[in-house]
Coordinates of C-alpha atoms and ligand atoms in Angstrom, one line a residue:
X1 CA -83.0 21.9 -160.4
X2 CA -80.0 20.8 -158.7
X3 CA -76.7 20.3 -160.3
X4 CA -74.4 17.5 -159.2
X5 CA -73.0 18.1 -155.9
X6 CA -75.4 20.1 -154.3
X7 CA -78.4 19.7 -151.5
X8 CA -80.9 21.1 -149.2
X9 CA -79.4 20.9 -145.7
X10 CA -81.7 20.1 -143.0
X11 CA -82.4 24.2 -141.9
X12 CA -83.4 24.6 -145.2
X13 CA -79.8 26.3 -146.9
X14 CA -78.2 25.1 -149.5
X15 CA -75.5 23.2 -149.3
X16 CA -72.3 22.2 -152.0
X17 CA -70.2 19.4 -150.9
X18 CA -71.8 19.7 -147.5
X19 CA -70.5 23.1 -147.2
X20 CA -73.2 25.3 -146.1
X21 CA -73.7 28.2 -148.5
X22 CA -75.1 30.5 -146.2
X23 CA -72.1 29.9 -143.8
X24 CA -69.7 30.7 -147.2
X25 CA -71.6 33.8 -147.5
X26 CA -70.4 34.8 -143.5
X27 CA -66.9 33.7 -143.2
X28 CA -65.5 34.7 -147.1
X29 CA -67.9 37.2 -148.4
X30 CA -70.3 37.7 -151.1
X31 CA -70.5 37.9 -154.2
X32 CA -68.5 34.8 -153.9
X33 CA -67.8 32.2 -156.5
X34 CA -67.9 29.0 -154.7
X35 CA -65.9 25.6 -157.1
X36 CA -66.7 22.3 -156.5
X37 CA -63.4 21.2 -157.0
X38 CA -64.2 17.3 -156.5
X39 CA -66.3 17.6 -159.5
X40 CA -63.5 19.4 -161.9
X41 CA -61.2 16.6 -160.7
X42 CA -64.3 14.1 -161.2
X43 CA -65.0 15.1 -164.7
X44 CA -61.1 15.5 -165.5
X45 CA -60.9 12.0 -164.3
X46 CA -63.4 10.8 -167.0
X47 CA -62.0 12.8 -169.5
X48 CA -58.6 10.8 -168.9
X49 CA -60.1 7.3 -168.2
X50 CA -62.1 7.3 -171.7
X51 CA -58.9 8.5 -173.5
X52 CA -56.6 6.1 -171.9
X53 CA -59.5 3.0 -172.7
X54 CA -59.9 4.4 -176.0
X55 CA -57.1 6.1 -178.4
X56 CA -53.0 6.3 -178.2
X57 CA -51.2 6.7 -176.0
X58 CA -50.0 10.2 -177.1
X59 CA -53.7 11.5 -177.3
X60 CA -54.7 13.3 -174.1
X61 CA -57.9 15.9 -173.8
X62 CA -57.1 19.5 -172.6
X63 CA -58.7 22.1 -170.5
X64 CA -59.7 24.8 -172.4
X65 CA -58.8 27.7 -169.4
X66 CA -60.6 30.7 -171.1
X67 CA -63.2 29.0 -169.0
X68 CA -61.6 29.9 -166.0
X69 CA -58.0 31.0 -165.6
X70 CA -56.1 31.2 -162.2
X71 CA -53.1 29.4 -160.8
X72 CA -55.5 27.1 -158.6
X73 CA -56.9 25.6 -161.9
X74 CA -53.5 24.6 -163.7
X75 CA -52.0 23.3 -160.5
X76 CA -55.0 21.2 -160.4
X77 CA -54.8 20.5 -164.3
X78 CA -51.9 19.4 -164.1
X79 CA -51.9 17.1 -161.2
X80 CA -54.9 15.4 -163.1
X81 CA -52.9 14.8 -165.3
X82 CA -55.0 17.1 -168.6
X83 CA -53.0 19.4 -171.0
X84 CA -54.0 22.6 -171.4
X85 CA -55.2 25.1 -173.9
X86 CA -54.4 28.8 -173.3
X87 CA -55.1 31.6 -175.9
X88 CA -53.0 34.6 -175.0
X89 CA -49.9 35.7 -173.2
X90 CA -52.1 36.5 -169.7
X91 CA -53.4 32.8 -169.9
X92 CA -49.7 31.7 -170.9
X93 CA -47.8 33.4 -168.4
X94 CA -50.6 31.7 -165.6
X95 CA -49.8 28.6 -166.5
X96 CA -46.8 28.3 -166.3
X97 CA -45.9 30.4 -162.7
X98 CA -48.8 27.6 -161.6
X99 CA -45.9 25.2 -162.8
X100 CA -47.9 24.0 -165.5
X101 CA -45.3 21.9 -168.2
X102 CA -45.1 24.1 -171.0
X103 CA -45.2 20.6 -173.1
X104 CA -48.9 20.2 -172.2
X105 CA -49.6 23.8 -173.7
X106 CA -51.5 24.5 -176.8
X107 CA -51.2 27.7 -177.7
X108 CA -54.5 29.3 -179.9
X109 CA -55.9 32.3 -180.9
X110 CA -56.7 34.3 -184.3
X111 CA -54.0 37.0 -183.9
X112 CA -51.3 36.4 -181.3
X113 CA -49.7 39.2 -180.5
X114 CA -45.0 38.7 -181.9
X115 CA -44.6 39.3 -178.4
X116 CA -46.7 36.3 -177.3
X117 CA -45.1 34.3 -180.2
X118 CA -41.7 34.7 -179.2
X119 CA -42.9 34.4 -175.4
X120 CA -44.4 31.0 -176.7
X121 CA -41.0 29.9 -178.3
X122 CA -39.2 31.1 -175.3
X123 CA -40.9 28.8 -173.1
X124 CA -41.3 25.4 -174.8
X125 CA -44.7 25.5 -175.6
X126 CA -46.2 22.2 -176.6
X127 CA -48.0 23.4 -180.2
X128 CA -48.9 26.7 -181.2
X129 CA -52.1 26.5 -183.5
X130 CA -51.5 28.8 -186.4
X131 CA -54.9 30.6 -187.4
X132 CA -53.6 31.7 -190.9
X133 CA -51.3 32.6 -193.9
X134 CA -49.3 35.5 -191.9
X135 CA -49.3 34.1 -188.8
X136 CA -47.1 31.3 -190.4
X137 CA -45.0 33.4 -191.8
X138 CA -44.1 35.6 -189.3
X139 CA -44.0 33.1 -186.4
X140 CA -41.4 30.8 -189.0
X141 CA -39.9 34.1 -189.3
X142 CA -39.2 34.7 -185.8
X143 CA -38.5 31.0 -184.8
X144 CA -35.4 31.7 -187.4
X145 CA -34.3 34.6 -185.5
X146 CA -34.7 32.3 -182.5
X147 CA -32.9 29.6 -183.6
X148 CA -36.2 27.5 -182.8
X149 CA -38.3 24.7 -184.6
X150 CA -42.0 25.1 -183.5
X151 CA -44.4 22.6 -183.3
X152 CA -47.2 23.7 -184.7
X153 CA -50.6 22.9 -185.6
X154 CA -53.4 24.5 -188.0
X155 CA -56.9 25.9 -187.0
X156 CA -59.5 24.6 -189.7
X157 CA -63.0 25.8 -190.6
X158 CA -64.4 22.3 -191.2
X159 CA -67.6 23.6 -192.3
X160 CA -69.6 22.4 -189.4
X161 CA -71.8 25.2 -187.9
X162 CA -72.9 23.4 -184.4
X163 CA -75.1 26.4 -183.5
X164 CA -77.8 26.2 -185.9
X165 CA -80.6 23.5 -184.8
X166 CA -80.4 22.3 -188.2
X167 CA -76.3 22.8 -188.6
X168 CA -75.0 22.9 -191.9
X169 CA -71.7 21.5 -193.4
X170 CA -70.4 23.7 -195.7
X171 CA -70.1 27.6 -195.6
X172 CA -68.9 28.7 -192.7
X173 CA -65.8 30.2 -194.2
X174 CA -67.5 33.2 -192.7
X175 CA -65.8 33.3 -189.8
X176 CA -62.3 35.3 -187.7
X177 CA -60.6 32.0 -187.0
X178 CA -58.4 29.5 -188.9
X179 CA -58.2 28.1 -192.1
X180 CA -61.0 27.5 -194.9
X181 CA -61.2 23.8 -196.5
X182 CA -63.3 24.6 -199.3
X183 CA -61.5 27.6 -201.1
X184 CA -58.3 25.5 -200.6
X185 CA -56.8 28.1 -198.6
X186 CA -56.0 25.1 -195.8
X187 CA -54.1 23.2 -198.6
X188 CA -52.1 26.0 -199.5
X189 CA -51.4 26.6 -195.4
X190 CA -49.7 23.0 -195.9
X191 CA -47.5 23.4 -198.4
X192 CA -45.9 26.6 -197.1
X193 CA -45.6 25.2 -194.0
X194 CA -43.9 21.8 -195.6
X195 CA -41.8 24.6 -197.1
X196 CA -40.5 26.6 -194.0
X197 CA -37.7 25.1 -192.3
X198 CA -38.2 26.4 -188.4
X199 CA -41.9 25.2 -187.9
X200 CA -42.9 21.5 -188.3
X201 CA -47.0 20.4 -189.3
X202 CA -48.1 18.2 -186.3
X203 CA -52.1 18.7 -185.6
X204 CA -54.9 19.9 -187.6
X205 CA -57.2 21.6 -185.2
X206 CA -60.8 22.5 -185.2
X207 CA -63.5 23.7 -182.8
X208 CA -67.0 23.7 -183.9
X209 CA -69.0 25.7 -181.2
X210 CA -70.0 25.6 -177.3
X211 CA -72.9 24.7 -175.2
X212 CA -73.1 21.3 -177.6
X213 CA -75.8 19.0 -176.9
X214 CA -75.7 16.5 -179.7
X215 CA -72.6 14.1 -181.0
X216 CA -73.2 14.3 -184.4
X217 CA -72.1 17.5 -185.4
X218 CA -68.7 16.3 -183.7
X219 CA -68.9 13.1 -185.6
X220 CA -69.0 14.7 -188.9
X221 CA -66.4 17.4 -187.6
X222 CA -63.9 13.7 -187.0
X223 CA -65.1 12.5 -190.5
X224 CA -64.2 15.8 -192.3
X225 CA -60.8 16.2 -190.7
X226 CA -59.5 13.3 -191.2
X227 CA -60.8 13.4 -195.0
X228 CA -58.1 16.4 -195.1
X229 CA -55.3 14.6 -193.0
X230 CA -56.2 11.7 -196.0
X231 CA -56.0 14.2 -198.8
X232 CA -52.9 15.9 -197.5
X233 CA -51.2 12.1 -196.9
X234 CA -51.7 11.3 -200.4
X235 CA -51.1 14.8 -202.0
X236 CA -48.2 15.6 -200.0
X237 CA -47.2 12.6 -198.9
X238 CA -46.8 13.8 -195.3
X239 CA -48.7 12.6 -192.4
X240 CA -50.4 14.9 -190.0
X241 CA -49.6 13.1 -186.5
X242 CA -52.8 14.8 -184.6
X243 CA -56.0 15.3 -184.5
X244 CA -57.7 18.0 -181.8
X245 CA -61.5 18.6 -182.1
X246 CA -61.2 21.3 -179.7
X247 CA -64.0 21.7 -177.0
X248 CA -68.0 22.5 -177.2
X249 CA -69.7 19.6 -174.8
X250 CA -72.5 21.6 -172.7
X251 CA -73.5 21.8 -169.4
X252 CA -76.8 22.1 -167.3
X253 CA -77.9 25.5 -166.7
X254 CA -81.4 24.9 -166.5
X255 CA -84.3 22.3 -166.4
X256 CA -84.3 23.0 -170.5
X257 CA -80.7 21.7 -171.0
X258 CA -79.8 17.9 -171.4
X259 CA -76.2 18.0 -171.6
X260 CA -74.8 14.4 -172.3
X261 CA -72.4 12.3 -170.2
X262 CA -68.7 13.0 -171.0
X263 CA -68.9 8.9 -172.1
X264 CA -71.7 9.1 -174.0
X265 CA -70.0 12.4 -175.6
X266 CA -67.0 10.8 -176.3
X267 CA -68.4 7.1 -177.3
X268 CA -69.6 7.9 -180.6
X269 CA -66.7 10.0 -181.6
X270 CA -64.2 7.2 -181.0
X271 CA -66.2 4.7 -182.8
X272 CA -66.5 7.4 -186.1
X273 CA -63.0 8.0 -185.3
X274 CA -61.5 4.3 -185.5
X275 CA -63.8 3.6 -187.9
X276 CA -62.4 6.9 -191.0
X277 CA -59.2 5.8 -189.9
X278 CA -59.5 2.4 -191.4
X279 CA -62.0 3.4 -194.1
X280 CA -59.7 6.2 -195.1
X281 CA -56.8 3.6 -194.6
X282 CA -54.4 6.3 -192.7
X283 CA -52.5 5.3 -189.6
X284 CA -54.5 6.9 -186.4
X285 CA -53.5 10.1 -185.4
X286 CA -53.0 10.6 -181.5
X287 CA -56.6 12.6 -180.5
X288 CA -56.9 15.7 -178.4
X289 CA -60.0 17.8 -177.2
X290 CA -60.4 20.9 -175.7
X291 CA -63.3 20.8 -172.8
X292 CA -63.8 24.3 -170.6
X293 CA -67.3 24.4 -169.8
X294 CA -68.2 20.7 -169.0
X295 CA -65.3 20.4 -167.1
X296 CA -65.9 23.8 -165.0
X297 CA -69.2 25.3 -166.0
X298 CA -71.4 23.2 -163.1
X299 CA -68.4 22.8 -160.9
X300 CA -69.4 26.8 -160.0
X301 CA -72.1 28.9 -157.6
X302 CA -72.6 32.2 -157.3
X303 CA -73.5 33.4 -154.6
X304 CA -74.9 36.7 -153.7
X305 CA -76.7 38.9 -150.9
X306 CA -79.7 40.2 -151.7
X307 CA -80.1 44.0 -151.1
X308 CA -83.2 45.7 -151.7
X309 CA -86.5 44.3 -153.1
X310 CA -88.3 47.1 -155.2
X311 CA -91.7 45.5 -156.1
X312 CA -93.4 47.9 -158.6
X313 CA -97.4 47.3 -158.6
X314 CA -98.2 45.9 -161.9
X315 CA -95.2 45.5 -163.7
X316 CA -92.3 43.9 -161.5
X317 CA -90.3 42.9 -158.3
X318 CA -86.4 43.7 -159.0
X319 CA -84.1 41.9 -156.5
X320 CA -81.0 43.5 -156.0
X321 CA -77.7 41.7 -155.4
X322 CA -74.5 42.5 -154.3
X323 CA -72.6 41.7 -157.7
X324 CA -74.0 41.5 -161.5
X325 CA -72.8 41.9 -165.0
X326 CA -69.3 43.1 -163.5
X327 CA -69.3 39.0 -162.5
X328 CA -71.4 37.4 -164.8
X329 CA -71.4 39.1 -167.8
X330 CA -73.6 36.5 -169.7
X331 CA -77.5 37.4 -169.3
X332 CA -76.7 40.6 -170.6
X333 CA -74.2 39.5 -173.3
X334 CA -76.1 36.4 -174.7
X335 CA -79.4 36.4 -172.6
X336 CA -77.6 33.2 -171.2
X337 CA -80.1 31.6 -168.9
X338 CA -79.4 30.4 -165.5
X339 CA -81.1 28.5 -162.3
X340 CA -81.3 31.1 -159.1
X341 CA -82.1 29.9 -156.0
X342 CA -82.7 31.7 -152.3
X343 CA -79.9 29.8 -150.5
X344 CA -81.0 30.6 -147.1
X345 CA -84.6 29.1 -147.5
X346 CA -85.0 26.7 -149.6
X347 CA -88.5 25.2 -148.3
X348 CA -91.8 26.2 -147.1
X349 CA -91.8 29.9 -147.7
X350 CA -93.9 31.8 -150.5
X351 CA -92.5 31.8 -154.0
X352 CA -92.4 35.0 -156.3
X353 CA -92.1 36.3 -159.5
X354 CA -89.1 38.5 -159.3
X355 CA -86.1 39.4 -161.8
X356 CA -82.6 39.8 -160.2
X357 CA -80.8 42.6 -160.9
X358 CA -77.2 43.4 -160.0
X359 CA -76.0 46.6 -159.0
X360 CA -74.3 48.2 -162.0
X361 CA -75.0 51.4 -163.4
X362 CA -76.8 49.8 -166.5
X363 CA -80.8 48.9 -167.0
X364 CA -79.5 45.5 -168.6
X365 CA -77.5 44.8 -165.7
X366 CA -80.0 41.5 -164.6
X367 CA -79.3 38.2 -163.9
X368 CA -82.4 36.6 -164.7
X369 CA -85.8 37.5 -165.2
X370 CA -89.3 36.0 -164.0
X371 CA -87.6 33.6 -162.0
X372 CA -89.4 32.1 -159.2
X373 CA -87.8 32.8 -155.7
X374 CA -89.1 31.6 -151.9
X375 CA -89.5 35.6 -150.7
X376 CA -86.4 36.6 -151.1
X377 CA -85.5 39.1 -148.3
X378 CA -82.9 41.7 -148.0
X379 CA -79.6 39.6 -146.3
X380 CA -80.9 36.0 -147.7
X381 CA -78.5 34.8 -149.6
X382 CA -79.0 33.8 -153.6
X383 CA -77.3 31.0 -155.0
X384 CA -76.7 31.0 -158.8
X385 CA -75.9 27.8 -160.5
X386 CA -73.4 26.8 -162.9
X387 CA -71.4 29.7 -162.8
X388 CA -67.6 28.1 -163.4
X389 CA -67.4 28.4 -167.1
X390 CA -67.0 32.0 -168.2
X391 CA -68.0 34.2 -165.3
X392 CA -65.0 34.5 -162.8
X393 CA -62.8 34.8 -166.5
X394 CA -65.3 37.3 -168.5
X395 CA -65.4 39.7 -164.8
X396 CA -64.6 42.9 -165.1
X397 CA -64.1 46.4 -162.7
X398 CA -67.0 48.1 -164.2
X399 CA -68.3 50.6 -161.8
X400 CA -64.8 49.9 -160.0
X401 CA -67.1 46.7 -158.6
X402 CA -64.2 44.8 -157.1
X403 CA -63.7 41.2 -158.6
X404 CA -65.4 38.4 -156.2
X405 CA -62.9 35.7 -154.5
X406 CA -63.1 32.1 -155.3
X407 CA -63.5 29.4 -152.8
X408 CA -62.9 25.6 -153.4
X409 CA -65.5 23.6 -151.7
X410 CA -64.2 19.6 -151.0
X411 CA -65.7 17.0 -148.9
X412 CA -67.0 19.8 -146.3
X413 CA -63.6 22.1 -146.2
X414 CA -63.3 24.9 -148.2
X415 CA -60.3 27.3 -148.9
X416 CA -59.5 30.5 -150.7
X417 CA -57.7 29.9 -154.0
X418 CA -58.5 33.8 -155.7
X419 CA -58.3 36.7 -153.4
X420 CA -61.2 39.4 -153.0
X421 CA -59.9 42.5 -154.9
X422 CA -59.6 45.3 -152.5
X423 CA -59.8 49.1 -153.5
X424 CA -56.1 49.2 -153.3
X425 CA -55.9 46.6 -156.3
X426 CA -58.1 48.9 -158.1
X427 CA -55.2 51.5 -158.4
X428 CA -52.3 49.0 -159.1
X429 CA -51.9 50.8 -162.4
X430 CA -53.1 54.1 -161.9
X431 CA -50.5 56.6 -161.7
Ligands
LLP501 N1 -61.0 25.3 -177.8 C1 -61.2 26.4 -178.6 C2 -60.3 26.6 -179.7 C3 -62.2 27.3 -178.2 O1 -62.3 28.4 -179.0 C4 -63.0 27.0 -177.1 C5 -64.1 28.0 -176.7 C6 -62.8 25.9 -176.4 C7 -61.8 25.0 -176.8 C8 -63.7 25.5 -175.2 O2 -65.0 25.3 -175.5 P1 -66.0 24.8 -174.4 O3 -65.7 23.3 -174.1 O4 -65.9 25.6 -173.1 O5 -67.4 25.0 -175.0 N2 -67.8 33.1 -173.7 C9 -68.7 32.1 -174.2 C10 -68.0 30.9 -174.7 C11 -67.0 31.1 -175.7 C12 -66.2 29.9 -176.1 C13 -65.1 30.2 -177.0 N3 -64.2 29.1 -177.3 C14 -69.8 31.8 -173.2 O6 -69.8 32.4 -172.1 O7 -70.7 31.0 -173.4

């Protein structure tokens, strides 16, 4: 399985917008996270053609950048013209030395820190999602002291559980973020807030999951929040001005995933969404969504050089890369699956069973297992696809394993946007 802008080269390597991997490997290093960035602009494109065909024009999708944070990604968000969803001060502060307009920011998370609140104010940001009771309080609280109005917006449990095969609508108040509808606890969020005089109620805002391959549960998710902007117009008589179903679409990890088209995402949830709004008889809200992974997630490789190849009679062949769990976290977090490839042959050559381990101190430090390989052999180098969405943003130092660089990749150049950490990094802030 190849994801969209990659190929076999003729000598057999792989290749990702006719870069050749294996020449990526030589000049920058491995591990090595290579970004497509002609598909992130691609995808960021259709994003922003479907909203501009279909709803306000005050709606606008965001990139959700706990997918992948660095100054290279806003500078590019923002030149495509996306807003931007950031979800603490680290991802705040990066946004905004990239230049990003603090406008364009929505600022989430279950327990902001006062210091990230008042960092927030400070700097303009577009809407800060409040997750609950307190947080409204003290960030109306500490807007007073700043002599600020906040736009704000509220996180809602709509009841939709998208992970279940079967997902339910109802009872998923069980969970650390925002506000329930069913125990009226969202309700109650409105009046206060109708009550405090330095925040104003602009967006309901929910987010029903990740790694999404069907439109439905989003369909509901539209149909259920605008039943509670309804409620509140009549109850209240206020009108809740937005409407942000936060991200989820999937991507293509494997031959077993079918992710859908960003249209054929988006097509159904614009028809349910014009369609409330007149049943319901509200004005339309301007629409916002929140896409990391299917904007990122295939846009990224990984790529690695293979050390050693233990092959234990009977049982199995560990392959040994240069990298692992320090920079991809997720096989041994979720037992995330993933397509591995030998990037330096890619044709011909015997296949075998092997499992990929990386080289952390840690049994469950692996990659995959039982993956077919063509023989890998120490030096060749392993490609691992889809890796944009949460890796390079869920790395860590364990082991003191310095943090990989990032390379863009675009119509056959490619150029360094994250530096390789070096061991001096790695005492920054020891003293
Ligand atoms: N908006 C909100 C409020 C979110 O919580 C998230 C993801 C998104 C947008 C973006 O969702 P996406 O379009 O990327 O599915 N670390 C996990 C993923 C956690 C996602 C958390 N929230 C992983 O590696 O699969």
């Amino acid at each position: 399985m190849l994801t969209k802008g990659l190929n076999i080269g003729e000598n057999g390597h792989l290749f990702i917008e006719n870069c050749d991997t294996v020449e990526l490997a030589k000049e920058y290093g491995t591990p090595l996270y290579v970004m497509n960035e002609s598909l992130i602009r691609d995808n960021c494109k259709r994003y922003k053609n479907f909203f501009a065909d279909n709803f306000s024009s005050l709606s606008f999708p965001c990139y959700a950048s706990k997918a992948l944070s660095c100054l290279e990604i806003y500078r590019i968000m923002k030149e495509e013209g996306m807003g931007v969803d950031v979800v603490s001060g680290g991802e705040l502060y990066t946004a905004l030395n990239a230049g990003f307009p603090a406008e364009k920011i929505f600022f989430h998370g279950n327990n902001k820190t006062e210091q990230e609140l008042r960092m927030a104010i400070k700097y303009g940001v577009g809407r800060i999602i409040v997750d609950n009771l307190t947080e409204l309080e003290v960030l109306n609280d500490i807007a007073s002291e700043m002599n600020a109005n906040v736009n704000i917006g509220f996180r809602i449990k709509p009841g939709i559980d998208a992970h279940t095969h079967d997902y339910i609508r109802t009872g998923q108040i069980d969970s650390k973020f925002g506000f329930a509808l069913e125990n009226g606890e969202a309700k109650e969020a409105v009046k206060k807030a109708l009550g405090y005089s330095n925040v104003s109620l602009c967006q309901v805002h929910c987010h029903i999951g990740s790694q999404i391959f069907d439109t439905e549960p989003f369909s509901d998710a539209v149909k259920v929040m605008l039943g509670f902007i309804a409620e509140i117009n009549s109850e209240f008589d206020f009108l809740i001005k937005e409407l942000n179903l936060g991200g989820g679409l999937g991507a293509k990890y494997t031959d077993a995933d079918s992710p859908l088209e960003i249209e054929d995402y988006l097509a159904p949830v614009a028809k349910t969404f014009h369609e409330t709004c007149s049943k319901l008889n509200i004005p339309e809200p301007s629409f916002h969504i929140e896409p990391g992974r299917s904007i990122v997630g295939e846009s990224g490789t990984t790529l690695y050089t293979i050390g050693n190849v233990k092959e234990i009679k009977g049982v199995r062949t560990y392959v040994s890369v240069d990298g692992g769990m320090c920079d991809n976290i997720r096989y041994a977090l979720y037992k995330a699956e993933y397509t591995v490839l030998n990037a330096s042959k890619s044709q011909g050559e015997v296949l075998k069973n092997v499992t990929i381990a990386g080289k952390c101190c840690e049994s469950g430090d692996l990659l995959k297992e039982g993956t077919d390989l063509i023989e890998p052999k120490r030096g060749d180098v392993l490609a691992v696809l889809t890796t944009g969405a949460y890796n390079y943003s869920m790395a860590s130092n364990y082991n003191r394993i310095l943090r990989p660089a990032i390379v863009m990749v675009k119509n056959g150049r490619s150029r360094v946007v994250v530096q390789r950490e070096s061991y001096a990094d790695l005492l920054n802030n020891d003293i």
